[in-house]
PDB file of N, CA and C in Angstrom:
ATOM      1  N   MET A1370       0.852  -1.185   0.000  1.00  0.00           N
ATOM      2  CA  MET A1370       0.000   0.000   0.000  1.00  0.00           C
ATOM      3  C   MET A1370       0.890   1.238   0.000  1.00  0.00           C
ATOM      4  N   ASN A1371       0.468   2.246  -0.742  1.00  0.00           N
ATOM      5  CA  ASN A1371       1.235   3.493  -0.761  1.00  0.00           C
ATOM      6  C   ASN A1371       0.328   4.661  -0.376  1.00  0.00           C
ATOM      7  N   ASP A1372       0.915   5.828  -0.290  1.00  0.00           N
ATOM      8  CA  ASP A1372       0.169   7.019   0.125  1.00  0.00           C
ATOM      9  C   ASP A1372      -0.208   7.910  -1.045  1.00  0.00           C
ATOM     10  N   TRP A1373      -0.115   7.404  -2.269  1.00  0.00           N
ATOM     11  CA  TRP A1373      -0.421   8.213  -3.438  1.00  0.00           C
ATOM     12  C   TRP A1373      -1.922   8.494  -3.512  1.00  0.00           C
ATOM     13  N   THR A1374      -2.250   9.674  -4.035  1.00  0.00           N
ATOM     14  CA  THR A1374      -3.637  10.082  -4.235  1.00  0.00           C
ATOM     15  C   THR A1374      -3.794  10.565  -5.677  1.00  0.00           C
ATOM     16  N   TRP A1375      -4.991  10.950  -6.016  1.00  0.00           N
ATOM     17  CA  TRP A1375      -5.217  11.563  -7.329  1.00  0.00           C
ATOM     18  C   TRP A1375      -6.181  12.721  -7.149  1.00  0.00           C
ATOM     19  N   GLU A1376      -6.129  13.657  -8.102  1.00  0.00           N
ATOM     20  CA  GLU A1376      -7.074  14.779  -8.091  1.00  0.00           C
ATOM     21  C   GLU A1376      -7.167  15.405  -9.479  1.00  0.00           C
ATOM     22  N   TRP A1377      -8.211  16.200  -9.659  1.00  0.00           N
ATOM     23  CA  TRP A1377      -8.414  16.927 -10.909  1.00  0.00           C
ATOM     24  C   TRP A1377      -7.515  18.158 -10.903  1.00  0.00           C
ATOM     25  N   ASN A1378      -6.923  18.465 -12.048  1.00  0.00           N
ATOM     26  CA  ASN A1378      -6.068  19.652 -12.130  1.00  0.00           C
ATOM     27  C   ASN A1378      -6.395  20.400 -13.413  1.00  0.00           C
ATOM     28  N   PRO A1379      -6.981  21.591 -13.365  1.00  0.00           N
ATOM     29  CA  PRO A1379      -7.078  22.478 -12.222  1.00  0.00           C
ATOM     30  C   PRO A1379      -8.307  22.255 -11.340  1.00  0.00           C
ATOM     31  N   GLY A1380      -9.305  21.540 -11.777  1.00  0.00           N
ATOM     32  CA  GLY A1380     -10.479  21.256 -10.960  1.00  0.00           C
ATOM     33  C   GLY A1380     -11.472  20.438 -11.749  1.00  0.00           C
ATOM     34  N   TYR A1381     -12.423  19.851 -11.045  1.00  0.00           N
ATOM     35  CA  TYR A1381     -13.412  18.978 -11.676  1.00  0.00           C
ATOM     36  C   TYR A1381     -14.165  19.685 -12.801  1.00  0.00           C
ATOM     37  N   ASP A1382     -14.677  20.883 -12.537  1.00  0.00           N
ATOM     38  CA  ASP A1382     -15.493  21.576 -13.543  1.00  0.00           C
ATOM     39  C   ASP A1382     -14.720  21.826 -14.830  1.00  0.00           C
ATOM     40  N   HIS A1383     -13.463  22.179 -14.715  1.00  0.00           N
ATOM     41  CA  HIS A1383     -12.640  22.456 -15.894  1.00  0.00           C
ATOM     42  C   HIS A1383     -12.318  21.180 -16.669  1.00  0.00           C
ATOM     43  N   VAL A1384     -12.019  20.099 -15.958  1.00  0.00           N
ATOM     44  CA  VAL A1384     -11.562  18.868 -16.609  1.00  0.00           C
ATOM     45  C   VAL A1384     -12.720  17.968 -17.026  1.00  0.00           C
ATOM     46  N   ALA A1385     -13.697  17.773 -16.165  1.00  0.00           N
ATOM     47  CA  ALA A1385     -14.727  16.765 -16.409  1.00  0.00           C
ATOM     48  C   ALA A1385     -16.139  17.322 -16.507  1.00  0.00           C
ATOM     49  N   GLY A1386     -16.311  18.601 -16.269  1.00  0.00           N
ATOM     50  CA  GLY A1386     -17.642  19.188 -16.307  1.00  0.00           C
ATOM     51  C   GLY A1386     -18.321  18.982 -17.649  1.00  0.00           C
ATOM     52  N   GLY A1387     -19.564  18.502 -17.631  1.00  0.00           N
ATOM     53  CA  GLY A1387     -20.340  18.323 -18.846  1.00  0.00           C
ATOM     54  C   GLY A1387     -20.157  16.983 -19.538  1.00  0.00           C
ATOM     55  N   LEU A1388     -19.241  16.162 -19.078  1.00  0.00           N
ATOM     56  CA  LEU A1388     -19.042  14.847 -19.685  1.00  0.00           C
ATOM     57  C   LEU A1388     -20.071  13.853 -19.149  1.00  0.00           C
ATOM     58  N   PRO A1389     -20.373  12.804 -19.909  1.00  0.00           N
ATOM     59  CA  PRO A1389     -21.303  11.787 -19.419  1.00  0.00           C
ATOM     60  C   PRO A1389     -20.796  11.160 -18.112  1.00  0.00           C
ATOM     61  N   PRO A1390     -21.698  10.858 -17.191  1.00  0.00           N
ATOM     62  CA  PRO A1390     -21.286  10.290 -15.897  1.00  0.00           C
ATOM     63  C   PRO A1390     -20.463   9.006 -16.030  1.00  0.00           C
ATOM     64  N   GLY A1391     -20.768   8.177 -17.008  1.00  0.00           N
ATOM     65  CA  GLY A1391     -20.012   6.941 -17.187  1.00  0.00           C
ATOM     66  C   GLY A1391     -18.569   7.184 -17.571  1.00  0.00           C
ATOM     67  N   VAL A1392     -18.329   8.224 -18.352  1.00  0.00           N
ATOM     68  CA  VAL A1392     -16.960   8.584 -18.739  1.00  0.00           C
ATOM     69  C   VAL A1392     -16.194   9.055 -17.513  1.00  0.00           C
ATOM     70  N   VAL A1393     -16.818   9.918 -16.728  1.00  0.00           N
ATOM     71  CA  VAL A1393     -16.172  10.435 -15.517  1.00  0.00           C
ATOM     72  C   VAL A1393     -15.878   9.289 -14.550  1.00  0.00           C
ATOM     73  N   ALA A1394     -16.833   8.373 -14.382  1.00  0.00           N
ATOM     74  CA  ALA A1394     -16.636   7.236 -13.484  1.00  0.00           C
ATOM     75  C   ALA A1394     -15.461   6.369 -13.942  1.00  0.00           C
ATOM     76  N   GLU A1395     -15.333   6.154 -15.237  1.00  0.00           N
ATOM     77  CA  GLU A1395     -14.222   5.353 -15.750  1.00  0.00           C
ATOM     78  C   GLU A1395     -12.886   6.051 -15.517  1.00  0.00           C
ATOM     79  N   VAL A1396     -12.819   7.349 -15.733  1.00  0.00           N
ATOM     80  CA  VAL A1396     -11.581   8.088 -15.475  1.00  0.00           C
ATOM     81  C   VAL A1396     -11.242   8.047 -13.984  1.00  0.00           C
ATOM     82  N   GLU A1397     -12.233   8.197 -13.127  1.00  0.00           N
ATOM     83  CA  GLU A1397     -11.993   8.132 -11.683  1.00  0.00           C
ATOM     84  C   GLU A1397     -11.482   6.749 -11.276  1.00  0.00           C
ATOM     85  N   ARG A1398     -12.050   5.709 -11.859  1.00  0.00           N
ATOM     86  CA  ARG A1398     -11.607   4.340 -11.559  1.00  0.00           C
ATOM     87  C   ARG A1398     -10.146   4.149 -11.972  1.00  0.00           C
ATOM     88  N   LEU A1399      -9.822   4.592 -13.178  1.00  0.00           N
ATOM     89  CA  LEU A1399      -8.450   4.445 -13.663  1.00  0.00           C
ATOM     90  C   LEU A1399      -7.474   5.320 -12.885  1.00  0.00           C
ATOM     91  N   ALA A1400      -7.917   6.495 -12.475  1.00  0.00           N
ATOM     92  CA  ALA A1400      -7.066   7.369 -11.664  1.00  0.00           C
ATOM     93  C   ALA A1400      -6.722   6.700 -10.332  1.00  0.00           C
ATOM     94  N   ALA A1401      -7.693   6.026  -9.734  1.00  0.00           N
ATOM     95  CA  ALA A1401      -7.438   5.311  -8.479  1.00  0.00           C
ATOM     96  C   ALA A1401      -6.438   4.171  -8.703  1.00  0.00           C
ATOM     97  N   GLU A1402      -6.542   3.498  -9.846  1.00  0.00           N
ATOM     98  CA  GLU A1402      -5.588   2.433 -10.152  1.00  0.00           C
ATOM     99  C   GLU A1402      -4.185   2.995 -10.394  1.00  0.00           C
ATOM    100  N   LEU A1403      -4.106   4.131 -11.067  1.00  0.00           N
ATOM    101  CA  LEU A1403      -2.808   4.774 -11.273  1.00  0.00           C
ATOM    102  C   LEU A1403      -2.184   5.171  -9.932  1.00  0.00           C
ATOM    103  N   ALA A1404      -2.999   5.707  -9.038  1.00  0.00           N
ATOM    104  CA  ALA A1404      -2.492   6.077  -7.714  1.00  0.00           C
ATOM    105  C   ALA A1404      -1.998   4.840  -6.971  1.00  0.00           C
ATOM    106  N   ALA A1405      -2.673   3.709  -7.136  1.00  0.00           N
ATOM    107  CA  ALA A1405      -2.241   2.470  -6.485  1.00  0.00           C
ATOM    108  C   ALA A1405      -0.886   2.001  -7.031  1.00  0.00           C
ATOM    109  N   LEU A1406      -0.597   2.329  -8.284  1.00  0.00           N
ATOM    110  CA  LEU A1406       0.709   1.978  -8.850  1.00  0.00           C
ATOM    111  C   LEU A1406       1.839   2.798  -8.239  1.00  0.00           C
ATOM    112  N   GLY A1407       1.506   3.982  -7.745  1.00  0.00           N
ATOM    113  CA  GLY A1407       2.525   4.840  -7.151  1.00  0.00           C
ATOM    114  C   GLY A1407       3.529   5.308  -8.187  1.00  0.00           C
ATOM    115  N   ARG A1408       4.797   5.235  -7.871  1.00  0.00           N
ATOM    116  CA  ARG A1408       5.881   5.727  -8.725  1.00  0.00           C
ATOM    117  C   ARG A1408       5.854   5.085 -10.114  1.00  0.00           C
ATOM    118  N   ASP A1409       5.391   3.870 -10.234  1.00  0.00           N
ATOM    119  CA  ASP A1409       5.352   3.196 -11.535  1.00  0.00           C
ATOM    120  C   ASP A1409       4.367   3.836 -12.514  1.00  0.00           C
ATOM    121  N   ALA A1410       3.499   4.708 -12.039  1.00  0.00           N
ATOM    122  CA  ALA A1410       2.539   5.382 -12.928  1.00  0.00           C
ATOM    123  C   ALA A1410       3.234   6.267 -13.955  1.00  0.00           C
ATOM    124  N   VAL A1411       4.491   6.644 -13.718  1.00  0.00           N
ATOM    125  CA  VAL A1411       5.218   7.480 -14.685  1.00  0.00           C
ATOM    126  C   VAL A1411       5.528   6.715 -15.975  1.00  0.00           C
ATOM    127  N   LYS A1412       5.290   5.397 -15.987  1.00  0.00           N
ATOM    128  CA  LYS A1412       5.574   4.552 -17.150  1.00  0.00           C
ATOM    129  C   LYS A1412       4.312   4.132 -17.910  1.00  0.00           C
ATOM    130  N   VAL A1413       3.144   4.487 -17.409  1.00  0.00           N
ATOM    131  CA  VAL A1413       1.878   4.021 -17.971  1.00  0.00           C
ATOM    132  C   VAL A1413       1.411   4.939 -19.089  1.00  0.00           C
ATOM    133  N   GLY A1414       0.845   4.370 -20.140  1.00  0.00           N
ATOM    134  CA  GLY A1414       0.250   5.164 -21.216  1.00  0.00           C
ATOM    135  C   GLY A1414       1.265   5.647 -22.230  1.00  0.00           C
ATOM    136  N   ARG A1415       0.857   6.660 -22.979  1.00  0.00           N
ATOM    137  CA  ARG A1415       1.720   7.240 -24.003  1.00  0.00           C
ATOM    138  C   ARG A1415       2.371   8.499 -23.458  1.00  0.00           C
ATOM    139  N   PRO A1416       3.561   8.854 -23.884  1.00  0.00           N
ATOM    140  CA  PRO A1416       4.403   8.165 -24.852  1.00  0.00           C
ATOM    141  C   PRO A1416       5.049   6.924 -24.228  1.00  0.00           C
ATOM    142  N   GLU A1417       5.217   5.904 -25.034  1.00  0.00           N
ATOM    143  CA  GLU A1417       5.733   4.632 -24.538  1.00  0.00           C
ATOM    144  C   GLU A1417       7.253   4.590 -24.461  1.00  0.00           C
ATOM    145  N   ASP A1418       7.929   5.487 -25.142  1.00  0.00           N
ATOM    146  CA  ASP A1418       9.383   5.424 -25.220  1.00  0.00           C
ATOM    147  C   ASP A1418      10.117   6.232 -24.150  1.00  0.00           C
ATOM    148  N   LYS A1419       9.365   6.851 -23.222  1.00  0.00           N
ATOM    149  CA  LYS A1419      10.011   7.601 -22.145  1.00  0.00           C
ATOM    150  C   LYS A1419       9.109   7.639 -20.926  1.00  0.00           C
ATOM    151  N   GLU A1420       9.706   8.005 -19.797  1.00  0.00           N
ATOM    152  CA  GLU A1420       8.961   8.110 -18.545  1.00  0.00           C
ATOM    153  C   GLU A1420       8.693   9.565 -18.214  1.00  0.00           C
ATOM    154  N   GLY A1421       7.669   9.777 -17.394  1.00  0.00           N
ATOM    155  CA  GLY A1421       7.380  11.102 -16.876  1.00  0.00           C
ATOM    156  C   GLY A1421       6.688  12.005 -17.874  1.00  0.00           C
ATOM    157  N   GLY A1422       6.484  13.243 -17.458  1.00  0.00           N
ATOM    158  CA  GLY A1422       5.797  14.209 -18.292  1.00  0.00           C
ATOM    159  C   GLY A1422       4.309  13.923 -18.397  1.00  0.00           C
ATOM    160  N   LEU A1423       3.661  14.672 -19.264  1.00  0.00           N
ATOM    161  CA  LEU A1423       2.228  14.489 -19.477  1.00  0.00           C
ATOM    162  C   LEU A1423       2.002  13.171 -20.204  1.00  0.00           C
ATOM    163  N   ARG A1424       1.182  12.303 -19.623  1.00  0.00           N
ATOM    164  CA  ARG A1424       0.914  10.976 -20.161  1.00  0.00           C
ATOM    165  C   ARG A1424      -0.515  10.929 -20.685  1.00  0.00           C
ATOM    166  N   GLU A1425      -0.795  10.040 -21.625  1.00  0.00           N
ATOM    167  CA  GLU A1425      -2.157   9.824 -22.135  1.00  0.00           C
ATOM    168  C   GLU A1425      -2.522   8.366 -21.963  1.00  0.00           C
ATOM    169  N   PHE A1426      -3.808   8.143 -21.661  1.00  0.00           N
ATOM    170  CA  PHE A1426      -4.293   6.784 -21.445  1.00  0.00           C
ATOM    171  C   PHE A1426      -5.670   6.656 -22.093  1.00  0.00           C
ATOM    172  N   ASP A1427      -5.836   5.663 -22.965  1.00  0.00           N
ATOM    173  CA  ASP A1427      -7.121   5.442 -23.638  1.00  0.00           C
ATOM    174  C   ASP A1427      -8.186   4.981 -22.656  1.00  0.00           C
ATOM    175  N   ILE A1428      -9.443   5.368 -22.960  1.00  0.00           N
ATOM    176  CA  ILE A1428     -10.572   4.936 -22.128  1.00  0.00           C
ATOM    177  C   ILE A1428     -11.672   4.358 -23.005  1.00  0.00           C
ATOM    178  N   LEU A1429     -12.404   3.448 -22.419  1.00  0.00           N
ATOM    179  CA  LEU A1429     -13.608   2.868 -23.011  1.00  0.00           C
ATOM    180  C   LEU A1429     -13.388   2.416 -24.456  1.00  0.00           C
ATOM    181  N   GLY A1430     -12.396   1.560 -24.632  1.00  0.00           N
ATOM    182  CA  GLY A1430     -12.148   0.961 -25.939  1.00  0.00           C
ATOM    183  C   GLY A1430     -11.711   1.932 -27.009  1.00  0.00           C
ATOM    184  N   GLY A1431     -10.989   2.972 -26.635  1.00  0.00           N
ATOM    185  CA  GLY A1431     -10.498   3.936 -27.607  1.00  0.00           C
ATOM    186  C   GLY A1431     -11.494   5.023 -27.983  1.00  0.00           C
ATOM    187  N   ARG A1432     -12.602   5.123 -27.253  1.00  0.00           N
ATOM    188  CA  ARG A1432     -13.598   6.157 -27.532  1.00  0.00           C
ATOM    189  C   ARG A1432     -13.197   7.506 -26.953  1.00  0.00           C
ATOM    190  N   GLY A1433     -12.050   7.539 -26.312  1.00  0.00           N
ATOM    191  CA  GLY A1433     -11.521   8.772 -25.757  1.00  0.00           C
ATOM    192  C   GLY A1433     -10.217   8.489 -25.037  1.00  0.00           C
ATOM    193  N   PHE A1434      -9.675   9.516 -24.419  1.00  0.00           N
ATOM    194  CA  PHE A1434      -8.462   9.355 -23.625  1.00  0.00           C
ATOM    195  C   PHE A1434      -8.405  10.466 -22.595  1.00  0.00           C
ATOM    196  N   PHE A1435      -7.570  10.261 -21.591  1.00  0.00           N
ATOM    197  CA  PHE A1435      -7.328  11.334 -20.637  1.00  0.00           C
ATOM    198  C   PHE A1435      -5.838  11.545 -20.499  1.00  0.00           C
ATOM    199  N   SER A1436      -5.477  12.765 -20.142  1.00  0.00           N
ATOM    200  CA  SER A1436      -4.081  13.136 -19.928  1.00  0.00           C
ATOM    201  C   SER A1436      -3.861  13.324 -18.434  1.00  0.00           C
ATOM    202  N   PHE A1437      -2.706  12.867 -17.973  1.00  0.00           N
ATOM    203  CA  PHE A1437      -2.419  12.970 -16.548  1.00  0.00           C
ATOM    204  C   PHE A1437      -0.925  13.174 -16.322  1.00  0.00           C
ATOM    205  N   LEU A1438      -0.629  13.695 -15.153  1.00  0.00           N
ATOM    206  CA  LEU A1438       0.738  13.813 -14.668  1.00  0.00           C
ATOM    207  C   LEU A1438       0.887  12.932 -13.435  1.00  0.00           C
ATOM    208  N   ALA A1439       1.943  12.150 -13.394  1.00  0.00           N
ATOM    209  CA  ALA A1439       2.298  11.396 -12.194  1.00  0.00           C
ATOM    210  C   ALA A1439       3.488  12.140 -11.576  1.00  0.00           C
ATOM    211  N   VAL A1440       3.292  12.669 -10.383  1.00  0.00           N
ATOM    212  CA  VAL A1440       4.317  13.519  -9.756  1.00  0.00           C
ATOM    213  C   VAL A1440       4.815  12.836  -8.478  1.00  0.00           C
ATOM    214  N   PRO A1441       5.959  12.133  -8.588  1.00  0.00           N
ATOM    215  CA  PRO A1441       6.470  11.402  -7.424  1.00  0.00           C
ATOM    216  C   PRO A1441       6.703  12.270  -6.185  1.00  0.00           C
ATOM    217  N   ARG A1442       7.205  13.487  -6.347  1.00  0.00           N
ATOM    218  CA  ARG A1442       7.489  14.298  -5.149  1.00  0.00           C
ATOM    219  C   ARG A1442       6.214  14.716  -4.421  1.00  0.00           C
ATOM    220  N   HIS A1443       5.082  14.738  -5.111  1.00  0.00           N
ATOM    221  CA  HIS A1443       3.788  15.029  -4.464  1.00  0.00           C
ATOM    222  C   HIS A1443       3.043  13.752  -4.108  1.00  0.00           C
ATOM    223  N   GLN A1444       3.530  12.616  -4.592  1.00  0.00           N
ATOM    224  CA  GLN A1444       2.851  11.331  -4.451  1.00  0.00           C
ATOM    225  C   GLN A1444       1.398  11.462  -4.927  1.00  0.00           C
ATOM    226  N   ALA A1445       1.265  12.009  -6.144  1.00  0.00           N
ATOM    227  CA  ALA A1445      -0.071  12.283  -6.658  1.00  0.00           C
ATOM    228  C   ALA A1445      -0.149  12.091  -8.170  1.00  0.00           C
ATOM    229  N   ILE A1446      -1.358  11.740  -8.595  1.00  0.00           N
ATOM    230  CA  ILE A1446      -1.730  11.695 -10.003  1.00  0.00           C
ATOM    231  C   ILE A1446      -2.654  12.886 -10.229  1.00  0.00           C
ATOM    232  N   TYR A1447      -2.346  13.701 -11.236  1.00  0.00           N
ATOM    233  CA  TYR A1447      -3.177  14.852 -11.562  1.00  0.00           C
ATOM    234  C   TYR A1447      -3.837  14.604 -12.912  1.00  0.00           C
ATOM    235  N   ILE A1448      -5.162  14.536 -12.930  1.00  0.00           N
ATOM    236  CA  ILE A1448      -5.921  14.372 -14.170  1.00  0.00           C
ATOM    237  C   ILE A1448      -6.090  15.762 -14.772  1.00  0.00           C
ATOM    238  N   CYS A1449      -5.492  15.970 -15.953  1.00  0.00           N
ATOM    239  CA  CYS A1449      -5.407  17.306 -16.554  1.00  0.00           C
ATOM    240  C   CYS A1449      -6.447  17.568 -17.638  1.00  0.00           C
ATOM    241  N   SER A1450      -6.820  16.549 -18.385  1.00  0.00           N
ATOM    242  CA  SER A1450      -7.825  16.737 -19.437  1.00  0.00           C
ATOM    243  C   SER A1450      -8.432  15.401 -19.830  1.00  0.00           C
ATOM    244  N   ILE A1451      -9.647  15.489 -20.366  1.00  0.00           N
ATOM    245  CA  ILE A1451     -10.335  14.308 -20.891  1.00  0.00           C
ATOM    246  C   ILE A1451     -10.824  14.663 -22.285  1.00  0.00           C
ATOM    247  N   THR A1452     -10.504  13.811 -23.231  1.00  0.00           N
ATOM    248  CA  THR A1452     -11.015  13.961 -24.596  1.00  0.00           C
ATOM    249  C   THR A1452     -11.967  12.803 -24.837  1.00  0.00           C
ATOM    250  N   TRP A1453     -13.205  13.143 -25.220  1.00  0.00           N
ATOM    251  CA  TRP A1453     -14.243  12.128 -25.412  1.00  0.00           C
ATOM    252  C   TRP A1453     -14.827  12.274 -26.808  1.00  0.00           C
ATOM    253  N   TYR A1454     -14.777  11.211 -27.584  1.00  0.00           N
ATOM    254  CA  TYR A1454     -15.335  11.202 -28.923  1.00  0.00           C
ATOM    255  C   TYR A1454     -16.751  10.634 -28.845  1.00  0.00           C
ATOM    256  N   GLU A1455     -17.749  11.474 -28.903  1.00  0.00           N
ATOM    257  CA  GLU A1455     -19.136  11.032 -28.742  1.00  0.00           C
ATOM    258  C   GLU A1455     -19.617  10.161 -29.854  1.00  0.00           C
TER     259      GLU A1455
END
């Protein structure tokens, strides 16, 4: 078990406001899983050839993706944007 958390950056309304509830729930579920990975979250998603920086992760079978930052010094995952193809 680790002490990593996740949160919306800059905030829920900016990142997820207006999206379907199922999309938001899936991003929240994946964010919790990324936080459970802790430091290893810097390797998840795209780009695949390097660690760190802004990462992207597909959701719901490629119907969208979200961008996140894994910040080891804060022990946090920051969900920065969600792109949803309706």
